Amino acid sequence: MIGPALPPFLDLAGTAIFALTGALLAARLRQTFVTMAFFALVTGVGGGSLRDMLLGAPAFWLHSPWVAAVIFATALVAWFTPRRWWDNELLEWADAMGLAAFAVLGAAKALAFGVAPLPAAVLGIVTGCAGGVIRDVIAGEPSILMRPELYVTAAALSAILTVGGEVAGLPAVIAWSVAWAAGFALRGAAIRWRLALPSYREGKERDEASEPTDPPPPKNDR
C-alpha cells in the first residue's frame, strides 16, 4: 500500500539534522570518516526506517535519490568543520527541530496508511526518537530515553497534535505546522530552562522528599 504523498522536505530536513548529530558524536569519539558516515546514516534514517517497517511500507530512503546523498553530504560537513562550531546549544536546537518534524511526519504517515489515532501517535513518537536511541546504543552512550529532561514528551506533543488535527478535520498544513511548533517550543523550553519530568520514587523516598527540613535550633545568646 502506498499512502498519500507527504512533503519530502520534512524527511530531508529531519534526516539531515539527525544525521549531523550522529556524525558529530563520531567526531567526538575521534572515529574515521567511514564510522562517521555510518553514524550519520543510522541516526538519520533509523526512526523513519522503523516506522516504515511497522507500516509494512518500503523504507522511505531506499527509493529516494536525495536521502543518501544528503546524509553523505552532512557527514562531509561534520568532517571538514571544526567540532567547536557545534559544541554549544546550536545542535540541540537543530535536533529539536528535527525531533518535532519527524514526530509529525511519523504520525501523519501512519494516519495515511489507515492506522488508528492512538497507535499513529505512538508511531510518531517512535519515528522522532528511534534514530537517536540507535545512535546512542551503538556508541555506548547513555540513551536519550534515560535523561530526565523533556525529549520524548516533546515528540509526543507533536504526534498527538498531528493526530488531533486529523481527527478534527483541520487542513494538514495547519495541523502539521501547529504540531511542529508546539513540539519544538516544548523541547526548546526544556533546553533553555532544563525542564524535566519528576522521576519515580519508592513510597518512603517520596515521603522523605516531601517532608520539610527542620530549621536549625535558635542560638542561645547570652
PDB file of N, CA, C and O in Angstrom, residues 125-196:
ATOM      1  N   ILE A 125       5.915   9.152  17.805  1.00  0.00           N
ATOM      2  CA  ILE A 125       6.932   9.250  18.860  1.00  0.00           C
ATOM      3  C   ILE A 125       8.137   8.374  18.521  1.00  0.00           C
ATOM      4  O   ILE A 125       9.298   8.782  18.649  1.00  0.00           O
ATOM      5  N   VAL A 126       7.855   7.146  18.068  1.00  0.00           N
ATOM      6  CA  VAL A 126       8.933   6.226  17.695  1.00  0.00           C
ATOM      7  C   VAL A 126       9.771   6.812  16.565  1.00  0.00           C
ATOM      8  O   VAL A 126      11.007   6.761  16.588  1.00  0.00           O
ATOM      9  N   THR A 127       9.107   7.403  15.559  1.00  0.00           N
ATOM     10  CA  THR A 127       9.824   7.985  14.433  1.00  0.00           C
ATOM     11  C   THR A 127      10.755   9.099  14.890  1.00  0.00           C
ATOM     12  O   THR A 127      11.883   9.222  14.407  1.00  0.00           O
ATOM     13  N   GLY A 128      10.283   9.914  15.827  1.00  0.00           N
ATOM     14  CA  GLY A 128      11.097  11.024  16.294  1.00  0.00           C
ATOM     15  C   GLY A 128      12.275  10.614  17.152  1.00  0.00           C
ATOM     16  O   GLY A 128      13.316  11.273  17.131  1.00  0.00           O
ATOM     17  N   CYS A 129      12.129   9.532  17.909  1.00  0.00           N
ATOM     18  CA  CYS A 129      13.133   9.207  18.932  1.00  0.00           C
ATOM     19  C   CYS A 129      14.052   8.041  18.579  1.00  0.00           C
ATOM     20  O   CYS A 129      15.148   7.934  19.136  1.00  0.00           O
ATOM     21  N   ALA A 130      13.620   7.148  17.684  1.00  0.00           N
ATOM     22  CA  ALA A 130      14.354   5.896  17.488  1.00  0.00           C
ATOM     23  C   ALA A 130      15.759   6.118  16.941  1.00  0.00           C
ATOM     24  O   ALA A 130      16.703   5.421  17.340  1.00  0.00           O
ATOM     25  N   GLY A 131      15.925   7.077  16.021  1.00  0.00           N
ATOM     26  CA  GLY A 131      17.253   7.289  15.449  1.00  0.00           C
ATOM     27  C   GLY A 131      18.282   7.664  16.498  1.00  0.00           C
ATOM     28  O   GLY A 131      19.407   7.147  16.502  1.00  0.00           O
ATOM     29  N   GLY A 132      17.914   8.561  17.416  1.00  0.00           N
ATOM     30  CA  GLY A 132      18.827   8.949  18.488  1.00  0.00           C
ATOM     31  C   GLY A 132      19.129   7.809  19.437  1.00  0.00           C
ATOM     32  O   GLY A 132      20.258   7.676  19.928  1.00  0.00           O
ATOM     33  N   VAL A 133      18.131   6.962  19.698  1.00  0.00           N
ATOM     34  CA  VAL A 133      18.346   5.810  20.581  1.00  0.00           C
ATOM     35  C   VAL A 133      19.335   4.838  19.940  1.00  0.00           C
ATOM     36  O   VAL A 133      20.269   4.348  20.593  1.00  0.00           O
ATOM     37  N   ILE A 134      19.148   4.553  18.644  1.00  0.00           N
ATOM     38  CA  ILE A 134      20.059   3.649  17.932  1.00  0.00           C
ATOM     39  C   ILE A 134      21.478   4.207  17.943  1.00  0.00           C
ATOM     40  O   ILE A 134      22.450   3.486  18.191  1.00  0.00           O
ATOM     41  N   ARG A 135      21.600   5.503  17.691  1.00  0.00           N
ATOM     42  CA  ARG A 135      22.911   6.163  17.707  1.00  0.00           C
ATOM     43  C   ARG A 135      23.604   5.978  19.052  1.00  0.00           C
ATOM     44  O   ARG A 135      24.790   5.608  19.112  1.00  0.00           O
ATOM     45  N   ASP A 136      22.882   6.228  20.137  1.00  0.00           N
ATOM     46  CA  ASP A 136      23.490   6.159  21.464  1.00  0.00           C
ATOM     47  C   ASP A 136      23.862   4.731  21.839  1.00  0.00           C
ATOM     48  O   ASP A 136      24.897   4.498  22.474  1.00  0.00           O
ATOM     49  N   VAL A 137      23.026   3.766  21.460  1.00  0.00           N
ATOM     50  CA  VAL A 137      23.311   2.368  21.780  1.00  0.00           C
ATOM     51  C   VAL A 137      24.579   1.908  21.074  1.00  0.00           C
ATOM     52  O   VAL A 137      25.457   1.272  21.680  1.00  0.00           O
ATOM     53  N   ILE A 138      24.708   2.225  19.786  1.00  0.00           N
ATOM     54  CA  ILE A 138      25.894   1.815  19.036  1.00  0.00           C
ATOM     55  C   ILE A 138      27.150   2.465  19.606  1.00  0.00           C
ATOM     56  O   ILE A 138      28.208   1.842  19.691  1.00  0.00           O
ATOM     57  N   ALA A 139      27.021   3.713  20.024  1.00  0.00           N
ATOM     58  CA  ALA A 139      28.185   4.441  20.543  1.00  0.00           C
ATOM     59  C   ALA A 139      28.486   4.102  22.000  1.00  0.00           C
ATOM     60  O   ALA A 139      29.523   4.524  22.523  1.00  0.00           O
ATOM     61  N   GLY A 140      27.606   3.354  22.646  1.00  0.00           N
ATOM     62  CA  GLY A 140      27.807   3.054  24.060  1.00  0.00           C
ATOM     63  C   GLY A 140      27.571   4.249  24.958  1.00  0.00           C
ATOM     64  O   GLY A 140      28.114   4.332  26.060  1.00  0.00           O
ATOM     65  N   GLU A 141      26.742   5.200  24.485  1.00  0.00           N
ATOM     66  CA  GLU A 141      26.428   6.397  25.249  1.00  0.00           C
ATOM     67  C   GLU A 141      25.112   6.212  26.002  1.00  0.00           C
ATOM     68  O   GLU A 141      24.253   5.422  25.587  1.00  0.00           O
ATOM     69  N   PRO A 142      24.913   6.948  27.120  1.00  0.00           N
ATOM     70  CA  PRO A 142      23.612   6.899  27.793  1.00  0.00           C
ATOM     71  C   PRO A 142      22.513   7.353  26.843  1.00  0.00           C
ATOM     72  O   PRO A 142      22.617   8.399  26.202  1.00  0.00           O
ATOM     73  N   SER A 143      21.460   6.570  26.726  1.00  0.00           N
ATOM     74  CA  SER A 143      20.397   6.878  25.779  1.00  0.00           C
ATOM     75  C   SER A 143      19.634   8.123  26.190  1.00  0.00           C
ATOM     76  O   SER A 143      19.499   8.436  27.372  1.00  0.00           O
ATOM     77  N   ILE A 144      19.111   8.824  25.185  1.00  0.00           N
ATOM     78  CA  ILE A 144      18.283   9.995  25.451  1.00  0.00           C
ATOM     79  C   ILE A 144      17.061   9.618  26.273  1.00  0.00           C
ATOM     80  O   ILE A 144      16.509  10.432  27.016  1.00  0.00           O
ATOM     81  N   LEU A 145      16.632   8.356  26.178  1.00  0.00           N
ATOM     82  CA  LEU A 145      15.471   7.913  26.942  1.00  0.00           C
ATOM     83  C   LEU A 145      15.750   7.910  28.445  1.00  0.00           C
ATOM     84  O   LEU A 145      14.810   7.935  29.248  1.00  0.00           O
ATOM     85  N   MET A 146      17.023   7.853  28.830  1.00  0.00           N
ATOM     86  CA  MET A 146      17.387   7.779  30.234  1.00  0.00           C
ATOM     87  C   MET A 146      17.617   9.149  30.849  1.00  0.00           C
ATOM     88  O   MET A 146      17.939   9.243  32.027  1.00  0.00           O
ATOM     89  N   ARG A 147      17.469  10.205  30.052  1.00  0.00           N
ATOM     90  CA  ARG A 147      17.655  11.545  30.600  1.00  0.00           C
ATOM     91  C   ARG A 147      16.325  12.082  31.105  1.00  0.00           C
ATOM     92  O   ARG A 147      15.283  11.844  30.499  1.00  0.00           O
ATOM     93  N   PRO A 148      16.342  12.813  32.226  1.00  0.00           N
ATOM     94  CA  PRO A 148      15.076  13.311  32.772  1.00  0.00           C
ATOM     95  C   PRO A 148      14.480  14.467  31.994  1.00  0.00           C
ATOM     96  O   PRO A 148      13.276  14.701  32.051  1.00  0.00           O
ATOM     97  N   GLU A 149      15.298  15.211  31.241  1.00  0.00           N
ATOM     98  CA  GLU A 149      14.782  16.395  30.564  1.00  0.00           C
ATOM     99  C   GLU A 149      13.761  16.010  29.497  1.00  0.00           C
ATOM    100  O   GLU A 149      13.785  14.894  28.967  1.00  0.00           O
ATOM    101  N   LEU A 150      12.876  16.944  29.179  1.00  0.00           N
ATOM    102  CA  LEU A 150      11.789  16.671  28.248  1.00  0.00           C
ATOM    103  C   LEU A 150      12.339  16.457  26.837  1.00  0.00           C
ATOM    104  O   LEU A 150      12.919  17.359  26.243  1.00  0.00           O
ATOM    105  N   TYR A 151      12.151  15.274  26.305  1.00  0.00           N
ATOM    106  CA  TYR A 151      12.561  14.950  24.946  1.00  0.00           C
ATOM    107  C   TYR A 151      11.467  14.112  24.281  1.00  0.00           C
ATOM    108  O   TYR A 151      10.825  14.563  23.333  1.00  0.00           O
ATOM    109  N   VAL A 152      11.251  12.923  24.820  1.00  0.00           N
ATOM    110  CA  VAL A 152      10.168  12.083  24.310  1.00  0.00           C
ATOM    111  C   VAL A 152       8.831  12.798  24.465  1.00  0.00           C
ATOM    112  O   VAL A 152       7.946  12.692  23.611  1.00  0.00           O
ATOM    113  N   THR A 153       8.675  13.549  25.548  1.00  0.00           N
ATOM    114  CA  THR A 153       7.434  14.287  25.781  1.00  0.00           C
ATOM    115  C   THR A 153       7.175  15.303  24.673  1.00  0.00           C
ATOM    116  O   THR A 153       6.035  15.507  24.255  1.00  0.00           O
ATOM    117  N   ALA A 154       8.232  15.947  24.194  1.00  0.00           N
ATOM    118  CA  ALA A 154       8.073  16.912  23.100  1.00  0.00           C
ATOM    119  C   ALA A 154       7.638  16.202  21.822  1.00  0.00           C
ATOM    120  O   ALA A 154       6.773  16.704  21.085  1.00  0.00           O
ATOM    121  N   ALA A 155       8.235  15.037  21.548  1.00  0.00           N
ATOM    122  CA  ALA A 155       7.814  14.260  20.385  1.00  0.00           C
ATOM    123  C   ALA A 155       6.355  13.822  20.529  1.00  0.00           C
ATOM    124  O   ALA A 155       5.588  13.841  19.559  1.00  0.00           O
ATOM    125  N   ALA A 156       5.985  13.443  21.747  1.00  0.00           N
ATOM    126  CA  ALA A 156       4.605  13.028  21.983  1.00  0.00           C
ATOM    127  C   ALA A 156       3.626  14.165  21.740  1.00  0.00           C
ATOM    128  O   ALA A 156       2.547  13.971  21.166  1.00  0.00           O
ATOM    129  N   LEU A 157       3.999  15.369  22.145  1.00  0.00           N
ATOM    130  CA  LEU A 157       3.110  16.514  21.937  1.00  0.00           C
ATOM    131  C   LEU A 157       2.889  16.755  20.450  1.00  0.00           C
ATOM    132  O   LEU A 157       1.748  16.957  19.998  1.00  0.00           O
ATOM    133  N   SER A 158       3.960  16.730  19.663  1.00  0.00           N
ATOM    134  CA  SER A 158       3.819  16.925  18.215  1.00  0.00           C
ATOM    135  C   SER A 158       2.969  15.829  17.589  1.00  0.00           C
ATOM    136  O   SER A 158       2.099  16.097  16.744  1.00  0.00           O
ATOM    137  N   ALA A 159       3.216  14.588  17.980  1.00  0.00           N
ATOM    138  CA  ALA A 159       2.472  13.473  17.395  1.00  0.00           C
ATOM    139  C   ALA A 159       0.986  13.537  17.761  1.00  0.00           C
ATOM    140  O   ALA A 159       0.114  13.326  16.913  1.00  0.00           O
ATOM    141  N   ILE A 160       0.696  13.839  19.016  1.00  0.00           N
ATOM    142  CA  ILE A 160      -0.702  13.895  19.467  1.00  0.00           C
ATOM    143  C   ILE A 160      -1.447  15.029  18.781  1.00  0.00           C
ATOM    144  O   ILE A 160      -2.605  14.877  18.364  1.00  0.00           O
ATOM    145  N   LEU A 161      -0.802  16.180  18.647  1.00  0.00           N
ATOM    146  CA  LEU A 161      -1.459  17.303  17.979  1.00  0.00           C
ATOM    147  C   LEU A 161      -1.669  17.016  16.492  1.00  0.00           C
ATOM    148  O   LEU A 161      -2.670  17.462  15.903  1.00  0.00           O
ATOM    149  N   THR A 162      -0.752  16.296  15.878  1.00  0.00           N
ATOM    150  CA  THR A 162      -0.939  15.902  14.479  1.00  0.00           C
ATOM    151  C   THR A 162      -2.175  15.023  14.328  1.00  0.00           C
ATOM    152  O   THR A 162      -3.010  15.230  13.442  1.00  0.00           O
ATOM    153  N   VAL A 163      -2.296  14.033  15.206  1.00  0.00           N
ATOM    154  CA  VAL A 163      -3.455  13.145  15.174  1.00  0.00           C
ATOM    155  C   VAL A 163      -4.727  13.916  15.511  1.00  0.00           C
ATOM    156  O   VAL A 163      -5.771  13.741  14.866  1.00  0.00           O
ATOM    157  N   GLY A 164      -4.643  14.796  16.506  1.00  0.00           N
ATOM    158  CA  GLY A 164      -5.813  15.582  16.883  1.00  0.00           C
ATOM    159  C   GLY A 164      -6.304  16.468  15.755  1.00  0.00           C
ATOM    160  O   GLY A 164      -7.509  16.618  15.539  1.00  0.00           O
ATOM    161  N   GLY A 165      -5.372  17.054  15.009  1.00  0.00           N
ATOM    162  CA  GLY A 165      -5.756  17.875  13.877  1.00  0.00           C
ATOM    163  C   GLY A 165      -6.451  17.074  12.798  1.00  0.00           C
ATOM    164  O   GLY A 165      -7.426  17.537  12.189  1.00  0.00           O
ATOM    165  N   GLU A 166      -5.959  15.855  12.573  1.00  0.00           N
ATOM    166  CA  GLU A 166      -6.590  14.982  11.586  1.00  0.00           C
ATOM    167  C   GLU A 166      -8.003  14.599  12.022  1.00  0.00           C
ATOM    168  O   GLU A 166      -8.945  14.636  11.221  1.00  0.00           O
ATOM    169  N   VAL A 167      -8.147  14.224  13.283  1.00  0.00           N
ATOM    170  CA  VAL A 167      -9.465  13.841  13.798  1.00  0.00           C
ATOM    171  C   VAL A 167     -10.440  15.015  13.738  1.00  0.00           C
ATOM    172  O   VAL A 167     -11.634  14.857  13.448  1.00  0.00           O
ATOM    173  N   ALA A 168      -9.932  16.228  14.004  1.00  0.00           N
ATOM    174  CA  ALA A 168     -10.785  17.417  13.991  1.00  0.00           C
ATOM    175  C   ALA A 168     -11.082  17.906  12.579  1.00  0.00           C
ATOM    176  O   ALA A 168     -11.885  18.835  12.405  1.00  0.00           O
ATOM    177  N   GLY A 169     -10.432  17.318  11.580  1.00  0.00           N
ATOM    178  CA  GLY A 169     -10.677  17.705  10.207  1.00  0.00           C
ATOM    179  C   GLY A 169      -9.988  18.991   9.785  1.00  0.00           C
ATOM    180  O   GLY A 169     -10.400  19.629   8.812  1.00  0.00           O
ATOM    181  N   LEU A 170      -8.928  19.379  10.491  1.00  0.00           N
ATOM    182  CA  LEU A 170      -8.201  20.594  10.125  1.00  0.00           C
ATOM    183  C   LEU A 170      -7.380  20.350   8.853  1.00  0.00           C
ATOM    184  O   LEU A 170      -6.944  19.221   8.602  1.00  0.00           O
ATOM    185  N   PRO A 171      -7.127  21.382   8.086  1.00  0.00           N
ATOM    186  CA  PRO A 171      -6.219  21.230   6.937  1.00  0.00           C
ATOM    187  C   PRO A 171      -4.849  20.753   7.399  1.00  0.00           C
ATOM    188  O   PRO A 171      -4.353  21.176   8.453  1.00  0.00           O
ATOM    189  N   ALA A 172      -4.255  19.874   6.627  1.00  0.00           N
ATOM    190  CA  ALA A 172      -2.998  19.254   7.037  1.00  0.00           C
ATOM    191  C   ALA A 172      -1.918  20.287   7.305  1.00  0.00           C
ATOM    192  O   ALA A 172      -1.173  20.180   8.284  1.00  0.00           O
ATOM    193  N   VAL A 173      -1.819  21.304   6.461  1.00  0.00           N
ATOM    194  CA  VAL A 173      -0.746  22.283   6.624  1.00  0.00           C
ATOM    195  C   VAL A 173      -0.882  23.020   7.953  1.00  0.00           C
ATOM    196  O   VAL A 173       0.130  23.337   8.614  1.00  0.00           O
ATOM    197  N   ILE A 174      -2.120  23.289   8.381  1.00  0.00           N
ATOM    198  CA  ILE A 174      -2.331  23.965   9.661  1.00  0.00           C
ATOM    199  C   ILE A 174      -2.025  23.025  10.818  1.00  0.00           C
ATOM    200  O   ILE A 174      -1.301  23.378  11.764  1.00  0.00           O
ATOM    201  N   ALA A 175      -2.577  21.813  10.765  1.00  0.00           N
ATOM    202  CA  ALA A 175      -2.374  20.849  11.848  1.00  0.00           C
ATOM    203  C   ALA A 175      -0.900  20.521  12.022  1.00  0.00           C
ATOM    204  O   ALA A 175      -0.383  20.491  13.148  1.00  0.00           O
ATOM    205  N   TRP A 176      -0.199  20.286  10.914  1.00  0.00           N
ATOM    206  CA  TRP A 176       1.215  19.926  11.000  1.00  0.00           C
ATOM    207  C   TRP A 176       2.053  21.091  11.494  1.00  0.00           C
ATOM    208  O   TRP A 176       2.993  20.897  12.270  1.00  0.00           O
ATOM    209  N   SER A 177       1.734  22.291  11.038  1.00  0.00           N
ATOM    210  CA  SER A 177       2.508  23.460  11.467  1.00  0.00           C
ATOM    211  C   SER A 177       2.354  23.703  12.963  1.00  0.00           C
ATOM    212  O   SER A 177       3.345  23.957  13.670  1.00  0.00           O
ATOM    213  N   VAL A 178       1.123  23.618  13.449  1.00  0.00           N
ATOM    214  CA  VAL A 178       0.879  23.813  14.881  1.00  0.00           C
ATOM    215  C   VAL A 178       1.561  22.711  15.690  1.00  0.00           C
ATOM    216  O   VAL A 178       2.190  22.964  16.723  1.00  0.00           O
ATOM    217  N   ALA A 179       1.446  21.468  15.219  1.00  0.00           N
ATOM    218  CA  ALA A 179       2.043  20.340  15.936  1.00  0.00           C
ATOM    219  C   ALA A 179       3.563  20.470  15.984  1.00  0.00           C
ATOM    220  O   ALA A 179       4.187  20.235  17.032  1.00  0.00           O
ATOM    221  N   TRP A 180       4.171  20.845  14.853  1.00  0.00           N
ATOM    222  CA  TRP A 180       5.620  21.015  14.835  1.00  0.00           C
ATOM    223  C   TRP A 180       6.044  22.144  15.768  1.00  0.00           C
ATOM    224  O   TRP A 180       6.996  22.000  16.555  1.00  0.00           O
ATOM    225  N   ALA A 181       5.352  23.268  15.695  1.00  0.00           N
ATOM    226  CA  ALA A 181       5.722  24.430  16.514  1.00  0.00           C
ATOM    227  C   ALA A 181       5.590  24.112  18.001  1.00  0.00           C
ATOM    228  O   ALA A 181       6.445  24.516  18.812  1.00  0.00           O
ATOM    229  N   ALA A 182       4.547  23.377  18.375  1.00  0.00           N
ATOM    230  CA  ALA A 182       4.345  23.049  19.787  1.00  0.00           C
ATOM    231  C   ALA A 182       5.438  22.116  20.304  1.00  0.00           C
ATOM    232  O   ALA A 182       5.998  22.328  21.389  1.00  0.00           O
ATOM    233  N   GLY A 183       5.768  21.079  19.533  1.00  0.00           N
ATOM    234  CA  GLY A 183       6.823  20.159  19.958  1.00  0.00           C
ATOM    235  C   GLY A 183       8.174  20.839  20.020  1.00  0.00           C
ATOM    236  O   GLY A 183       8.954  20.622  20.961  1.00  0.00           O
ATOM    237  N   PHE A 184       8.456  21.666  19.027  1.00  0.00           N
ATOM    238  CA  PHE A 184       9.723  22.406  19.016  1.00  0.00           C
ATOM    239  C   PHE A 184       9.803  23.370  20.199  1.00  0.00           C
ATOM    240  O   PHE A 184      10.846  23.496  20.850  1.00  0.00           O
ATOM    241  N   ALA A 185       8.692  24.059  20.495  1.00  0.00           N
ATOM    242  CA  ALA A 185       8.687  25.014  21.604  1.00  0.00           C
ATOM    243  C   ALA A 185       8.895  24.299  22.940  1.00  0.00           C
ATOM    244  O   ALA A 185       9.636  24.797  23.805  1.00  0.00           O
ATOM    245  N   LEU A 186       8.252  23.140  23.115  1.00  0.00           N
ATOM    246  CA  LEU A 186       8.415  22.410  24.377  1.00  0.00           C
ATOM    247  C   LEU A 186       9.842  21.912  24.535  1.00  0.00           C
ATOM    248  O   LEU A 186      10.436  22.033  25.617  1.00  0.00           O
ATOM    249  N   ARG A 187      10.393  21.360  23.476  1.00  0.00           N
ATOM    250  CA  ARG A 187      11.787  20.897  23.552  1.00  0.00           C
ATOM    251  C   ARG A 187      12.728  22.078  23.769  1.00  0.00           C
ATOM    252  O   ARG A 187      13.700  21.990  24.521  1.00  0.00           O
ATOM    253  N   GLY A 188      12.434  23.214  23.103  1.00  0.00           N
ATOM    254  CA  GLY A 188      13.251  24.405  23.296  1.00  0.00           C
ATOM    255  C   GLY A 188      13.199  24.913  24.718  1.00  0.00           C
ATOM    256  O   GLY A 188      14.217  25.333  25.281  1.00  0.00           O
ATOM    257  N   ALA A 189      12.023  24.874  25.327  1.00  0.00           N
ATOM    258  CA  ALA A 189      11.905  25.278  26.727  1.00  0.00           C
ATOM    259  C   ALA A 189      12.709  24.358  27.630  1.00  0.00           C
ATOM    260  O   ALA A 189      13.331  24.806  28.606  1.00  0.00           O
ATOM    261  N   ALA A 190      12.711  23.062  27.310  1.00  0.00           N
ATOM    262  CA  ALA A 190      13.497  22.116  28.106  1.00  0.00           C
ATOM    263  C   ALA A 190      14.985  22.400  27.978  1.00  0.00           C
ATOM    264  O   ALA A 190      15.745  22.276  28.948  1.00  0.00           O
ATOM    265  N   ILE A 191      15.428  22.770  26.767  1.00  0.00           N
ATOM    266  CA  ILE A 191      16.836  23.122  26.566  1.00  0.00           C
ATOM    267  C   ILE A 191      17.190  24.393  27.335  1.00  0.00           C
ATOM    268  O   ILE A 191      18.224  24.477  27.994  1.00  0.00           O
ATOM    269  N   ARG A 192      16.300  25.376  27.238  1.00  0.00           N
ATOM    270  CA  ARG A 192      16.586  26.694  27.832  1.00  0.00           C
ATOM    271  C   ARG A 192      16.559  26.648  29.347  1.00  0.00           C
ATOM    272  O   ARG A 192      17.419  27.220  30.023  1.00  0.00           O
ATOM    273  N   TRP A 193      15.546  25.978  29.913  1.00  0.00           N
ATOM    274  CA  TRP A 193      15.359  26.005  31.366  1.00  0.00           C
ATOM    275  C   TRP A 193      15.546  24.642  32.015  1.00  0.00           C
ATOM    276  O   TRP A 193      15.224  24.471  33.182  1.00  0.00           O
ATOM    277  N   ARG A 194      16.044  23.659  31.264  1.00  0.00           N
ATOM    278  CA  ARG A 194      16.315  22.326  31.797  1.00  0.00           C
ATOM    279  C   ARG A 194      15.063  21.725  32.454  1.00  0.00           C
ATOM    280  O   ARG A 194      15.120  21.184  33.567  1.00  0.00           O
ATOM    281  N   LEU A 195      13.960  21.819  31.758  1.00  0.00           N
ATOM    282  CA  LEU A 195      12.717  21.253  32.272  1.00  0.00           C
ATOM    283  C   LEU A 195      12.790  19.738  32.238  1.00  0.00           C
ATOM    284  O   LEU A 195      13.320  19.144  31.295  1.00  0.00           O
ATOM    285  N   ALA A 196      12.249  19.100  33.258  1.00  0.00           N
ATOM    286  CA  ALA A 196      12.305  17.648  33.346  1.00  0.00           C
ATOM    287  C   ALA A 196      11.062  17.132  34.060  1.00  0.00           C
ATOM    288  O   ALA A 196      10.444  17.837  34.863  1.00  0.00           O
TER     289      ALA A 196
END
